[in-house]
Structures are given as structure tokens and as C-alpha cells.
PDB file of C-alpha atoms and ligand atoms in Angstrom:
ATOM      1  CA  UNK A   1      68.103 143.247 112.879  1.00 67.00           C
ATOM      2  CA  UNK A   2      70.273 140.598 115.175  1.00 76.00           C
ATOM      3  CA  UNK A   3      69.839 137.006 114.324  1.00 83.00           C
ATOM      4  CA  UNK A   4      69.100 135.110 117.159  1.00 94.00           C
ATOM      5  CA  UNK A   5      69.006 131.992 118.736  1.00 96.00           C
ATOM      6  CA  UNK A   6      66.427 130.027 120.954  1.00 97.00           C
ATOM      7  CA  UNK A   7      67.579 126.989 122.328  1.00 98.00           C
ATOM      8  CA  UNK A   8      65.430 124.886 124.579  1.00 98.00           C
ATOM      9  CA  UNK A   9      66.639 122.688 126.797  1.00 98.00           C
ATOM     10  CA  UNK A  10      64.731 120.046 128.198  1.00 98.00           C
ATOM     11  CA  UNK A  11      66.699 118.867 130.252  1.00 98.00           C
ATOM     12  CA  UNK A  12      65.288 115.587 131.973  1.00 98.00           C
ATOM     13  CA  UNK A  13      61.875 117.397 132.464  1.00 98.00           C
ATOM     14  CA  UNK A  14      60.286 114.441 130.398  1.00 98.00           C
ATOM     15  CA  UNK A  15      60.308 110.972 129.775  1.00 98.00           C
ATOM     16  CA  UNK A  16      61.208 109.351 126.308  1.00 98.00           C
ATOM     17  CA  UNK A  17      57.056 108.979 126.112  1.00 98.00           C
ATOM     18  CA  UNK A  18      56.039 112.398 127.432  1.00 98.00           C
ATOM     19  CA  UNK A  19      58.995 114.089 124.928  1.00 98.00           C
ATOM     20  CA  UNK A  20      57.320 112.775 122.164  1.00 98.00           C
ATOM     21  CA  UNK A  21      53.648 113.708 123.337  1.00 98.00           C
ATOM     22  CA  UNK A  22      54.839 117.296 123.766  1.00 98.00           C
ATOM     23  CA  UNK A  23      56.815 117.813 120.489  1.00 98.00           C
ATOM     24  CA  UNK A  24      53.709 115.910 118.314  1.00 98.00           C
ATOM     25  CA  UNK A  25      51.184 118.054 120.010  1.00 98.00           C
ATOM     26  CA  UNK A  26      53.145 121.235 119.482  1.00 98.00           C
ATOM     27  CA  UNK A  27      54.347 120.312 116.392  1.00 98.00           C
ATOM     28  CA  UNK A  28      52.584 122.541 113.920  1.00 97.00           C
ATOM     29  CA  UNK A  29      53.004 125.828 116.578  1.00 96.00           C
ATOM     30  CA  UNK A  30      57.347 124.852 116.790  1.00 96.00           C
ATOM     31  CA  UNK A  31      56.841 124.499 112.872  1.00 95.00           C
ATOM     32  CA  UNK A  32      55.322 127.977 112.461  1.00 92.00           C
ATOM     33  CA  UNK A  33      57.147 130.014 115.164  1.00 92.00           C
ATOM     34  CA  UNK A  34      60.445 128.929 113.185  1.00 92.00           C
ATOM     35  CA  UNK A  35      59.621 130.013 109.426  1.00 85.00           C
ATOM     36  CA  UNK A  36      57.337 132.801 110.265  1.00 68.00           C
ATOM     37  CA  UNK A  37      59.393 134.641 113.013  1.00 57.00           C
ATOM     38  CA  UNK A  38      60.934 137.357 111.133  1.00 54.00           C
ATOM     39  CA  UNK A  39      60.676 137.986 107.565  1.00 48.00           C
ATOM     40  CA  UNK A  40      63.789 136.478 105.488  1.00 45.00           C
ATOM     41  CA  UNK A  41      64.855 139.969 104.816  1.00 41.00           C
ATOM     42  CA  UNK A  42      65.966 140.792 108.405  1.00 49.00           C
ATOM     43  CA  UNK A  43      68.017 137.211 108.727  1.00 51.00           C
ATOM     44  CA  UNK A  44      66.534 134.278 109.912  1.00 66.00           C
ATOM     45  CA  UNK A  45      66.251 133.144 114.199  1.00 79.00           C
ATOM     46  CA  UNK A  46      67.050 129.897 114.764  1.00 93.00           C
ATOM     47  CA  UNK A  47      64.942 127.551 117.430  1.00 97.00           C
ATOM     48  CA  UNK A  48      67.263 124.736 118.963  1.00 98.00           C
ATOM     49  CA  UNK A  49      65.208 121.995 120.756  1.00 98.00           C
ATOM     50  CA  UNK A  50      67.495 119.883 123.109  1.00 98.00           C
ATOM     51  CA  UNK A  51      65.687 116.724 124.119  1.00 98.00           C
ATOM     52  CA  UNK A  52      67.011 113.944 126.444  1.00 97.00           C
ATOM     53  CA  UNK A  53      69.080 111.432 124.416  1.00 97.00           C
ATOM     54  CA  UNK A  54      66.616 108.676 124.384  1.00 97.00           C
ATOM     55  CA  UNK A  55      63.989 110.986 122.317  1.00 98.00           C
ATOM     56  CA  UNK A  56      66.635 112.692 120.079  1.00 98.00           C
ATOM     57  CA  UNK A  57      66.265 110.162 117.032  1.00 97.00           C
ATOM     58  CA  UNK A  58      62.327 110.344 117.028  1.00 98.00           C
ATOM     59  CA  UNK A  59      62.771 114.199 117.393  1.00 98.00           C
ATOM     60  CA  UNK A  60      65.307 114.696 114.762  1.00 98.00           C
ATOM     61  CA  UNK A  61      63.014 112.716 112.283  1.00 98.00           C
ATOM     62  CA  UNK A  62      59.598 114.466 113.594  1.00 98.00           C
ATOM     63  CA  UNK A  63      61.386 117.642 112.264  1.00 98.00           C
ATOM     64  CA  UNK A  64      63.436 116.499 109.743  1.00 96.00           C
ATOM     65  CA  UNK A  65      62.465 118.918 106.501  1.00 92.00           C
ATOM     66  CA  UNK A  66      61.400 121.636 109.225  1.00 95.00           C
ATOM     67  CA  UNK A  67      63.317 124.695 109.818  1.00 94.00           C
ATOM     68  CA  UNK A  68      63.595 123.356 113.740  1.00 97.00           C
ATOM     69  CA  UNK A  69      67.198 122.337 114.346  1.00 97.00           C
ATOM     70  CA  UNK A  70      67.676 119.484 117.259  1.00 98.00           C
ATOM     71  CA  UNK A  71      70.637 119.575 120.292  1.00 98.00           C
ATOM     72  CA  UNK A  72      72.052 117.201 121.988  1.00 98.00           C
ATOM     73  CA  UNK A  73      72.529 118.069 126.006  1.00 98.00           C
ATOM     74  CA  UNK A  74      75.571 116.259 126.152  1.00 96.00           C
ATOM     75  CA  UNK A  75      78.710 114.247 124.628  1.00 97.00           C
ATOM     76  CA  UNK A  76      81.583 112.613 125.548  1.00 97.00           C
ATOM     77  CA  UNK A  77      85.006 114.145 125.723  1.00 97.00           C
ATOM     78  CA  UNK A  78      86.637 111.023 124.001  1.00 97.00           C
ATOM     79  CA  UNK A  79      86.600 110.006 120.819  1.00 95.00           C
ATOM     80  CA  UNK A  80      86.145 105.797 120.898  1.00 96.00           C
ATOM     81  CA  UNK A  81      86.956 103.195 123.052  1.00 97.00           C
ATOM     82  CA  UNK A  82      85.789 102.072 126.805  1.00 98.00           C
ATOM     83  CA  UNK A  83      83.744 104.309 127.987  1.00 97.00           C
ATOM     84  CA  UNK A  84      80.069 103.083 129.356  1.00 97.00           C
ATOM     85  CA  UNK A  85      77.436 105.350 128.995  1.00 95.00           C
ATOM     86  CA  UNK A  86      78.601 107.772 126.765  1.00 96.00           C
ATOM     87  CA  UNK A  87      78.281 108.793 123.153  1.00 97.00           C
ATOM     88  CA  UNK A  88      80.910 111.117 121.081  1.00 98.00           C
ATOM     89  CA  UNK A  89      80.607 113.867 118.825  1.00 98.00           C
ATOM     90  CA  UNK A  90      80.559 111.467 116.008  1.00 98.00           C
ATOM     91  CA  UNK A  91      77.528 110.056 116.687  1.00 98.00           C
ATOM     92  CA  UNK A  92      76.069 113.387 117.777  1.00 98.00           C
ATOM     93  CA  UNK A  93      76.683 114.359 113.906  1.00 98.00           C
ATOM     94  CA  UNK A  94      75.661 111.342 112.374  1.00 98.00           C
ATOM     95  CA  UNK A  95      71.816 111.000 113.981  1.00 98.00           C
ATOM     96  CA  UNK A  96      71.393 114.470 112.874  1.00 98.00           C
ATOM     97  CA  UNK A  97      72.134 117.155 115.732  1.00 98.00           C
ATOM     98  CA  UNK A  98      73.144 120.733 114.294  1.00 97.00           C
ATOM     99  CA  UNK A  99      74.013 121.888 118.006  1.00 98.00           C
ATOM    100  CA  UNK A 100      75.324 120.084 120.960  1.00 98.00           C
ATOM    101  CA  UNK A 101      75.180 121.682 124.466  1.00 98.00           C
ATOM    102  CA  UNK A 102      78.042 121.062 127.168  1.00 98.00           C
ATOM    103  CA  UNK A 103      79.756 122.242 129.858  1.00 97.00           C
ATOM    104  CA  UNK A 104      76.326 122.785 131.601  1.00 97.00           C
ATOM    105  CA  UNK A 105      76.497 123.232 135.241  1.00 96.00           C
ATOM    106  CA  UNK A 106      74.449 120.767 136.207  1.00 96.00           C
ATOM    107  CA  UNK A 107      76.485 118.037 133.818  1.00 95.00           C
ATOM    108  CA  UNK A 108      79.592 119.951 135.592  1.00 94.00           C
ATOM    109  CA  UNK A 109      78.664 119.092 139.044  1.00 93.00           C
ATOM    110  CA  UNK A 110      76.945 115.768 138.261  1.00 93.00           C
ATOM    111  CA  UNK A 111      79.817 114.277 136.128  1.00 93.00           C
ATOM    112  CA  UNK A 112      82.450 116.004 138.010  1.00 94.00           C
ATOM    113  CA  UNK A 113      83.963 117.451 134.423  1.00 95.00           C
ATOM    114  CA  UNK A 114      86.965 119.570 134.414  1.00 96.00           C
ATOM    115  CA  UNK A 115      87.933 122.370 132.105  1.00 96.00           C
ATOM    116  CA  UNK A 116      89.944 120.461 129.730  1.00 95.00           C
ATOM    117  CA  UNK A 117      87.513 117.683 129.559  1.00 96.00           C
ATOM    118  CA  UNK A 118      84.697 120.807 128.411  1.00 97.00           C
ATOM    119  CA  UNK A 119      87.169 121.884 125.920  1.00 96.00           C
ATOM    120  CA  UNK A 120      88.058 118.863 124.320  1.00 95.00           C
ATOM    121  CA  UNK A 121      84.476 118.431 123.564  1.00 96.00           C
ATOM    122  CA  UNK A 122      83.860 121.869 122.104  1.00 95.00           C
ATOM    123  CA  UNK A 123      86.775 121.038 119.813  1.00 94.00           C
ATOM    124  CA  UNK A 124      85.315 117.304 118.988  1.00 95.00           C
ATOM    125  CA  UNK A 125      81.972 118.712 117.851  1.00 96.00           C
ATOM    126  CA  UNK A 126      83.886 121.392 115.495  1.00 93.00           C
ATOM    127  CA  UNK A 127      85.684 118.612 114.679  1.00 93.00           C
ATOM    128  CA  UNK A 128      82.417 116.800 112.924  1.00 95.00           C
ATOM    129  CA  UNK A 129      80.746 119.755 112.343  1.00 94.00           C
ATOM    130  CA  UNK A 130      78.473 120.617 115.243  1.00 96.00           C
ATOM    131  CA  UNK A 131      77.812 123.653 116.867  1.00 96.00           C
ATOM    132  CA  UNK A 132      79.101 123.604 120.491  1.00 97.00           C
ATOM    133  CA  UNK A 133      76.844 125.625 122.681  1.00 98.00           C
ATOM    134  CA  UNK A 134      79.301 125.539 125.763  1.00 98.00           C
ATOM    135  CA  UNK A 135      77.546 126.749 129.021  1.00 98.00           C
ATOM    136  CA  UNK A 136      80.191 128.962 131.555  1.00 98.00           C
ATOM    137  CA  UNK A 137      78.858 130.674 134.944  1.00 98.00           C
ATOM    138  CA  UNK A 138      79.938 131.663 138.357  1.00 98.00           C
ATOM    139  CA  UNK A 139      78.571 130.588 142.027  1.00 97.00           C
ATOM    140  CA  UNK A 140      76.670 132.587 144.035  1.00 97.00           C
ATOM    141  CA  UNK A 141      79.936 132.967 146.290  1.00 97.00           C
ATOM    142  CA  UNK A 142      81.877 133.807 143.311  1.00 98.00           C
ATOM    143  CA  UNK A 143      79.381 136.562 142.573  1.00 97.00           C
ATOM    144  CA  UNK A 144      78.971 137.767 146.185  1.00 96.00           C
ATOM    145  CA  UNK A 145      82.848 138.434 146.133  1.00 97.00           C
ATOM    146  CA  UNK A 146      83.435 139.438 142.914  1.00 96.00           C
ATOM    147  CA  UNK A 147      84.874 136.479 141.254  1.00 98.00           C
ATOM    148  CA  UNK A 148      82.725 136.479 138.678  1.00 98.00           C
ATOM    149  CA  UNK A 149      85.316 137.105 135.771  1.00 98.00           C
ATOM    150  CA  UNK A 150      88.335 134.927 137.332  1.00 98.00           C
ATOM    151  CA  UNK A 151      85.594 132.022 137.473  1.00 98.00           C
ATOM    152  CA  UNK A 152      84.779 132.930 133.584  1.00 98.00           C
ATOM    153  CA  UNK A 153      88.370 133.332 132.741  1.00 97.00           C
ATOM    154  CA  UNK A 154      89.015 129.614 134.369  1.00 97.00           C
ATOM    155  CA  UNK A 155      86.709 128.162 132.067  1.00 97.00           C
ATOM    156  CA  UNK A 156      87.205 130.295 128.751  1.00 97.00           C
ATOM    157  CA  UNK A 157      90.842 129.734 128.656  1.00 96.00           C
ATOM    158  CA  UNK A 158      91.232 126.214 127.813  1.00 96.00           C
ATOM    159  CA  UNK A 159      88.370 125.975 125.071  1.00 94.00           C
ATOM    160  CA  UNK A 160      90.443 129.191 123.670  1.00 93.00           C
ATOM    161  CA  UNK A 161      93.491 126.833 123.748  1.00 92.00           C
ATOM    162  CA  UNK A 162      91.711 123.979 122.159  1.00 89.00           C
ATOM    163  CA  UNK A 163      90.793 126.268 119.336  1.00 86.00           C
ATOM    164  CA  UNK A 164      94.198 127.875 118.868  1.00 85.00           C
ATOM    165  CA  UNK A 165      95.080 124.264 118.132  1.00 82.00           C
ATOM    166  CA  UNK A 166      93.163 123.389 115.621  1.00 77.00           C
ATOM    167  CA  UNK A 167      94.707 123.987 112.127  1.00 66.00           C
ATOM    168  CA  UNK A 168      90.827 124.665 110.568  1.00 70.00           C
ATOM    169  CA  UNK A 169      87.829 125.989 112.207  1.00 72.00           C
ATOM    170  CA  UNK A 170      84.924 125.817 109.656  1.00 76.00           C
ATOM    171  CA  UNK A 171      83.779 129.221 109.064  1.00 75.00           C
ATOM    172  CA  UNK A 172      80.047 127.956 108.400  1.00 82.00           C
ATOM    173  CA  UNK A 173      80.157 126.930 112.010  1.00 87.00           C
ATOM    174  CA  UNK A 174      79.186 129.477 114.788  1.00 89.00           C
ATOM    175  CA  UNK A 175      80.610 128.211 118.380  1.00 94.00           C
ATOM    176  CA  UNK A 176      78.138 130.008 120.996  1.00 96.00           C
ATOM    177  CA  UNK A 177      78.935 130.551 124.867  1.00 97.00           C
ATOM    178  CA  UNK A 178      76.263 130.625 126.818  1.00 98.00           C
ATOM    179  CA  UNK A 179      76.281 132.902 130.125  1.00 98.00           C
ATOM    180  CA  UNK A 180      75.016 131.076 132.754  1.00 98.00           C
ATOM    181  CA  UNK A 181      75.430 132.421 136.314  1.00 98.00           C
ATOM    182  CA  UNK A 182      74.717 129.044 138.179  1.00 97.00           C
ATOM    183  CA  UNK A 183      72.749 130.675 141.084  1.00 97.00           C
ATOM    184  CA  UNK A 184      70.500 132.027 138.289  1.00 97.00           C
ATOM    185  CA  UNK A 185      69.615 128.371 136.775  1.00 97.00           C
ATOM    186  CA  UNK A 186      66.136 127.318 137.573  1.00 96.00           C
ATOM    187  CA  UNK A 187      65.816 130.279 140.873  1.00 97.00           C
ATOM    188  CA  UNK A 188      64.064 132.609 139.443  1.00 97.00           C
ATOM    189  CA  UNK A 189      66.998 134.746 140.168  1.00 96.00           C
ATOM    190  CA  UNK A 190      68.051 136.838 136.931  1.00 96.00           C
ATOM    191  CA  UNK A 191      71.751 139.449 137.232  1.00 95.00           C
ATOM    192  CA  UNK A 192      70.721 143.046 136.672  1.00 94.00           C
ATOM    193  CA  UNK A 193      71.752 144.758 132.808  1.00 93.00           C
ATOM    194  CA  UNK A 194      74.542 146.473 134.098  1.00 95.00           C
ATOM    195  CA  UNK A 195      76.280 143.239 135.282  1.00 97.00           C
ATOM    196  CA  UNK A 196      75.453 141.458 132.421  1.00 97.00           C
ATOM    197  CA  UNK A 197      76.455 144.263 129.732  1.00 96.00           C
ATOM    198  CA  UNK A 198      80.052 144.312 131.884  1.00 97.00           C
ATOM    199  CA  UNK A 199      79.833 140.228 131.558  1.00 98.00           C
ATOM    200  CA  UNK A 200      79.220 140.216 127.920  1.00 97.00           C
ATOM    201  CA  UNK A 201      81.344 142.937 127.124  1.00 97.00           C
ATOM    202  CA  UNK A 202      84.091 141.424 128.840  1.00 97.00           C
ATOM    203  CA  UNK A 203      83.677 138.003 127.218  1.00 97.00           C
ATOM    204  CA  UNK A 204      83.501 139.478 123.547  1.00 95.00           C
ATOM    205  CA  UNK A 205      86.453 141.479 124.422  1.00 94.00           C
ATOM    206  CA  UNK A 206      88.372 138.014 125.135  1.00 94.00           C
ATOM    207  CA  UNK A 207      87.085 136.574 121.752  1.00 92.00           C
ATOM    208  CA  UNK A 208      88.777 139.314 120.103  1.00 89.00           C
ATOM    209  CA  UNK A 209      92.026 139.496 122.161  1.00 87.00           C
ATOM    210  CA  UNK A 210      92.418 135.597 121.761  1.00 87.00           C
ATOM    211  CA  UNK A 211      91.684 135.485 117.828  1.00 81.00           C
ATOM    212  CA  UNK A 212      93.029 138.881 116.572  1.00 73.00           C
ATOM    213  CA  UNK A 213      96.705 137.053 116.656  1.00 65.00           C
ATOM    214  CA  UNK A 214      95.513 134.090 114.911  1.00 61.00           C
ATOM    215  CA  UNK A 215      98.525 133.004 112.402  1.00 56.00           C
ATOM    216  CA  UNK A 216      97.599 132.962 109.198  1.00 51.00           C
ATOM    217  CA  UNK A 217      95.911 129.602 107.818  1.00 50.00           C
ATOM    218  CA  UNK A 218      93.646 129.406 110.769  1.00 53.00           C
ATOM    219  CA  UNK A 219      89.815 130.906 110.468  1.00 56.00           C
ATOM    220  CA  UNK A 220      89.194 133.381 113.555  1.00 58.00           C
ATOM    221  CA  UNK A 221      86.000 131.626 114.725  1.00 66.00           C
ATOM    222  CA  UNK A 222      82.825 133.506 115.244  1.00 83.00           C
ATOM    223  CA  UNK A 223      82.143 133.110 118.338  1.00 92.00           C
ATOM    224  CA  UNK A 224      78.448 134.512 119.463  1.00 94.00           C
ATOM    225  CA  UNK A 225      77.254 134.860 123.399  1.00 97.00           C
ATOM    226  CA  UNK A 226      73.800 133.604 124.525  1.00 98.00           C
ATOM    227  CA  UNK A 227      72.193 134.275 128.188  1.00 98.00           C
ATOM    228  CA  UNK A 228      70.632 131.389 129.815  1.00 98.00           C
ATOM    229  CA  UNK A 229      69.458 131.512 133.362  1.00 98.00           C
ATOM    230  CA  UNK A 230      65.362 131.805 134.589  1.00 97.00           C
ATOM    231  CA  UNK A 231      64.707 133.556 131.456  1.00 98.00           C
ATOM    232  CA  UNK A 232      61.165 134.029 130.817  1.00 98.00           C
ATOM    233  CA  UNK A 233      58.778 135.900 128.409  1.00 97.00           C
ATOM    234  CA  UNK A 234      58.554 139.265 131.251  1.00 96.00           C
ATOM    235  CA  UNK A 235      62.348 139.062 131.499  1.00 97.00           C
ATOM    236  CA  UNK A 236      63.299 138.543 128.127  1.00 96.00           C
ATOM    237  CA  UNK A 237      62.226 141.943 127.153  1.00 93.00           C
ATOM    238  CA  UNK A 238      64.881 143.795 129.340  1.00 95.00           C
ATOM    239  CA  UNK A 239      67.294 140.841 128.499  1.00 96.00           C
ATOM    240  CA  UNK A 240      67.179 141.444 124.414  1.00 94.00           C
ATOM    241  CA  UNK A 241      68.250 145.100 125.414  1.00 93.00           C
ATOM    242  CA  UNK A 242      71.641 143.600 126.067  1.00 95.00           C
ATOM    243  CA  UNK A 243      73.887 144.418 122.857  1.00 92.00           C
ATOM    244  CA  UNK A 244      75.898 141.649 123.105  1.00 95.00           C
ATOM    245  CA  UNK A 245      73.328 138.833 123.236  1.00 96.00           C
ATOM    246  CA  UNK A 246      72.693 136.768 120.253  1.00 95.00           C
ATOM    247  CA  UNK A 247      69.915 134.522 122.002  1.00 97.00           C
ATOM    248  CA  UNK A 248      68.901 132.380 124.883  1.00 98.00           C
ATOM    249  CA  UNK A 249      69.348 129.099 126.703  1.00 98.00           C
ATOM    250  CA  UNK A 250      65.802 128.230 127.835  1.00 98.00           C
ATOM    251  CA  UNK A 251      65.235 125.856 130.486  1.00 98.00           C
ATOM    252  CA  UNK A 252      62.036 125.636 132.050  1.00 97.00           C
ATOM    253  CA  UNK A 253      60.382 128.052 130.560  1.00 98.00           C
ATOM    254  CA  UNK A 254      60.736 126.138 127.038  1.00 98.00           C
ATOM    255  CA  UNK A 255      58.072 123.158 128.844  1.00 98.00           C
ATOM    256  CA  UNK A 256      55.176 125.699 128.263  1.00 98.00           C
ATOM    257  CA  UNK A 257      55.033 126.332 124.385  1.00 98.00           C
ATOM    258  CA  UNK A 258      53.208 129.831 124.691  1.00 97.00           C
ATOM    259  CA  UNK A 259      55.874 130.944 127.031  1.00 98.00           C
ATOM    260  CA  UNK A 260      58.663 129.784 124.997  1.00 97.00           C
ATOM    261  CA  UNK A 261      56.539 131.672 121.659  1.00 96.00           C
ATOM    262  CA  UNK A 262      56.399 134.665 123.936  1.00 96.00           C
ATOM    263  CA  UNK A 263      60.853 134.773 124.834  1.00 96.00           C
ATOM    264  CA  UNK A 264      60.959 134.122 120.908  1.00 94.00           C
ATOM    265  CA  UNK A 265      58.430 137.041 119.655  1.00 89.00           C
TER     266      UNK A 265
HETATM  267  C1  PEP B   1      69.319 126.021 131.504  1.00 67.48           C
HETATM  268  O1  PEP B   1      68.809 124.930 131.409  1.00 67.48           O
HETATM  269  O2  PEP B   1      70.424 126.210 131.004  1.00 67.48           O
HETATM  270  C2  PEP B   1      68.622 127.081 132.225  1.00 67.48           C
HETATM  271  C3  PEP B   1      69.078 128.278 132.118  1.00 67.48           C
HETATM  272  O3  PEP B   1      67.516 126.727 132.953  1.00 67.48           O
HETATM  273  P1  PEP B   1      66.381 127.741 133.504  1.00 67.48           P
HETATM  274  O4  PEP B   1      65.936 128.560 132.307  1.00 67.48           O
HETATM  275  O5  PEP B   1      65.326 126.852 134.017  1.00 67.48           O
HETATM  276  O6  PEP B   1      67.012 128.605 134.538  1.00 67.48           O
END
């Protein structure tokens, strides 16, 4: 059986105060649907909770000793100096994030990032050690005409760059791309198997084109794919079908617990 991964992201559904309401009154049911999911035989799922930055510290130490793993939504692209309002990868490591998610459309629109500006923080966070859950997708235009793979292809290549750089890429760390088709983000709107099979196919197939070269010295990362886009429990059924899928990205429906339980059973 796959391992899998659950990430939810909670975007900026909730205040610092209401974050910490919702995580101490699920507490116990996050606590169990992590160790009791699958039986250690058949590999171990992993459930990612991505609070706002404000709550990550009092989230991190709520389920510190827990088999819950915390995210970060965002970091910066630099390592140190002027920059107001941001945090690196650094300190994403050092309060106690395992995963860190960027690239997300809606922090690509907001904070107008460009490719190389996604990339350089996918290779900070291997850099100290956490795992980048970088989020690609098309617009609905792109779909409508086609472009879905030359819109992929414009923001896979430089984070395949950035890793061809780097001398050592940690083997105990597990990069993940997350499928996102941006018209598909909180619509209710979810691609049909067959384009998503020819999606994910596609994308592994690039993994292994871009690594198989790799000169000797440097780790071929494994790379794993996750789906994110109006997931929910009635969906997810059809969506685990997918071969290539190693998990989701969960937005809204991670805010009700017994939906989230349901996308994870
Ligand atoms: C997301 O936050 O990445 C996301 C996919 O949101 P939603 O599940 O609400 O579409």
C-alpha cells in the first residue's frame, strides 16, 4: 500500500485565537487519525497541518511528541538581510516545521512571485532540511486552450535547475509538487481522471528525464506528486484511483475535522 500524504492548509481561514480553539478541540481526533490510520506494516500516512504564521509556534508545541507534522504556508526566497515581513527557511527549520508550502497560487498572484523566486525557495528549505511542498497549476484559459503542460513546464523548469545545482540533496528528504489547476482552488471545480492521469504522468515523466543524467555525487531526489484543488471526502475516492498521486493539498475542506478524517480514511 502507497504512503500518503494529507496536508491541510489553512490558509487565513482563522485567526491566531480561533487556530488555536480548533487544533485544542480537535486535538485528540488529529492525534488518533495520525497513529491509527494504517497499520505500521503497510507504511505510515503522514498528516501535514499548515497554520497561518502567527499560530505556527503554539501549534508546533501543541503537537510536539505527536505523530502530526506542522507546515509553514510560506517563506522567503532570501536568505538574510532587508526584507520586511518575511521569514527564511532558516527560521522555518528552527521553530520546528517538517514541510513548508510555496509557490501557491494565491501567494503567486498576491506577492507577484516569479519562477526563480519559487525555486530559490524550494532549494533554501532543502537547504535546512525542510520538505518543500511547491504548488504548480494552470488558468482556466490555459486549460481551455490547451496550455496546460507549457504553463507546468514554465514553472517545473527552474526548480529542476535549482536542484541540478545543488551538489547534495538529502535523500531523507522527499520534495512534493503539488498539482493545482488554479481554476480548481476553492470552485468546487475538480479536472476529470483522464486529464489528471495525462498531468501526472507527464510530470513524473519529467522527474525522471531531468534526474536520470544526474552526474555522479549528486542524490536523484525523490520527488512525489500530490493533487490539491476542491478536494473533498466524495471526490477523494475517484481521486486516490489516480496512480501517480501520493496525497492531497486540502484547503477548505481541512476546516471541518470529519471531512478532513473522511479524504484521509
Ligand atoms: C489549496 O489550498 O491549495 C486548495 C487546494 O484549496 P481548496 O481545497 O479549498 O480548493
Amino acid at each position: 500500500m502507497k504512503k500518503m500524504l494529507f496536508v491541510a492548509n489553512w490558509k487565513m481561514y482563522m485567526s491566531f485565537g480561533e487556530t488555536i480553539k480548533f487544533a485544542t478541540r480537535h486535538f485528540d481526533d488529529f492525534v488518533s487519525l495520525a497513529s491509527g490510520m494504517i497499520p505500521p506494516a503497510e507504511g505510515e500516512n503522514t498528516i501535514v497541518l499548515c497554520p497561518s504564521s502567527m499560530a505556527l509556534y503554539p501549534i508546533i508545541k501543541m503537537f510536539n511528541e505527536t505523530k502530526i507534522k506542522i507546515g509553514a504556508q510560506r517563506c522567503s526566497p532570501h536568505i538574510y538581510g532587508a526584507f520586511t515581513g518575511q521569514d527564511p527557511a532558516r527560521s522555518v527549520n528552527e521553530i520546528g516545521c517538517s514541510h513548508c508550502i510555496i509557490g501557491h497560487s494565491e501567494a503567486r498572484r498576491e506577492f507577484r512571485l516569479s519562477e526563480e523566486q519559487v525555486a530559490q525557495k524550494f532549494v533554501h528549505l532543502l537547504d535546512y532540511d525542510v520538505t518543500p511542498i511547491v504548488c504548480i497549476g494552470e488558468t482556466k484559459e490555459e486549460f481551455d486552450s490547451q496550455k496546460t503542460l507549457s504553463a507546468l513546464e514554465r514553472q517545473l523548469s527552474p526548480i529542476f535547475e535549482a536542484i541540478k545545482t545543488k551538489t547534495i540533496v538529502h535523500d531523507y528528504i522527499t520534495p512534493y509538487i503539488a498539482y493545482e489547476p488554479i481554476w480548481s482552488i476553492g470552485t468546487g471545480e475538480v479536472a476529470g481522471n483522464q486529464h489528471l492521469d495525462m498531468v501526472f504522468c507527464w510530470i513524473a515523466e519529467k522527474i525522471s528525464k531531468n534526474f536520470e543524467n544526474r552526474p555522479a555525487g549528486g542524490a536523484v531526489p525523490q520527488i512525489k506528486l500530490l493533487y490539491g484543488g476542491s478536494v473533498t471526502a466524495k471526490n477523494s475516492k475517484t481521486l486516490k484511483k489516480i496512480d501517480k498521486i501520493s496525497g492531497f493539498l486540502v484547503g477548505g475542506a481541512s476546516l471541518d475535522f470529519q471531512e478532513f478524517e473522511k479524504i484521509v480514511k
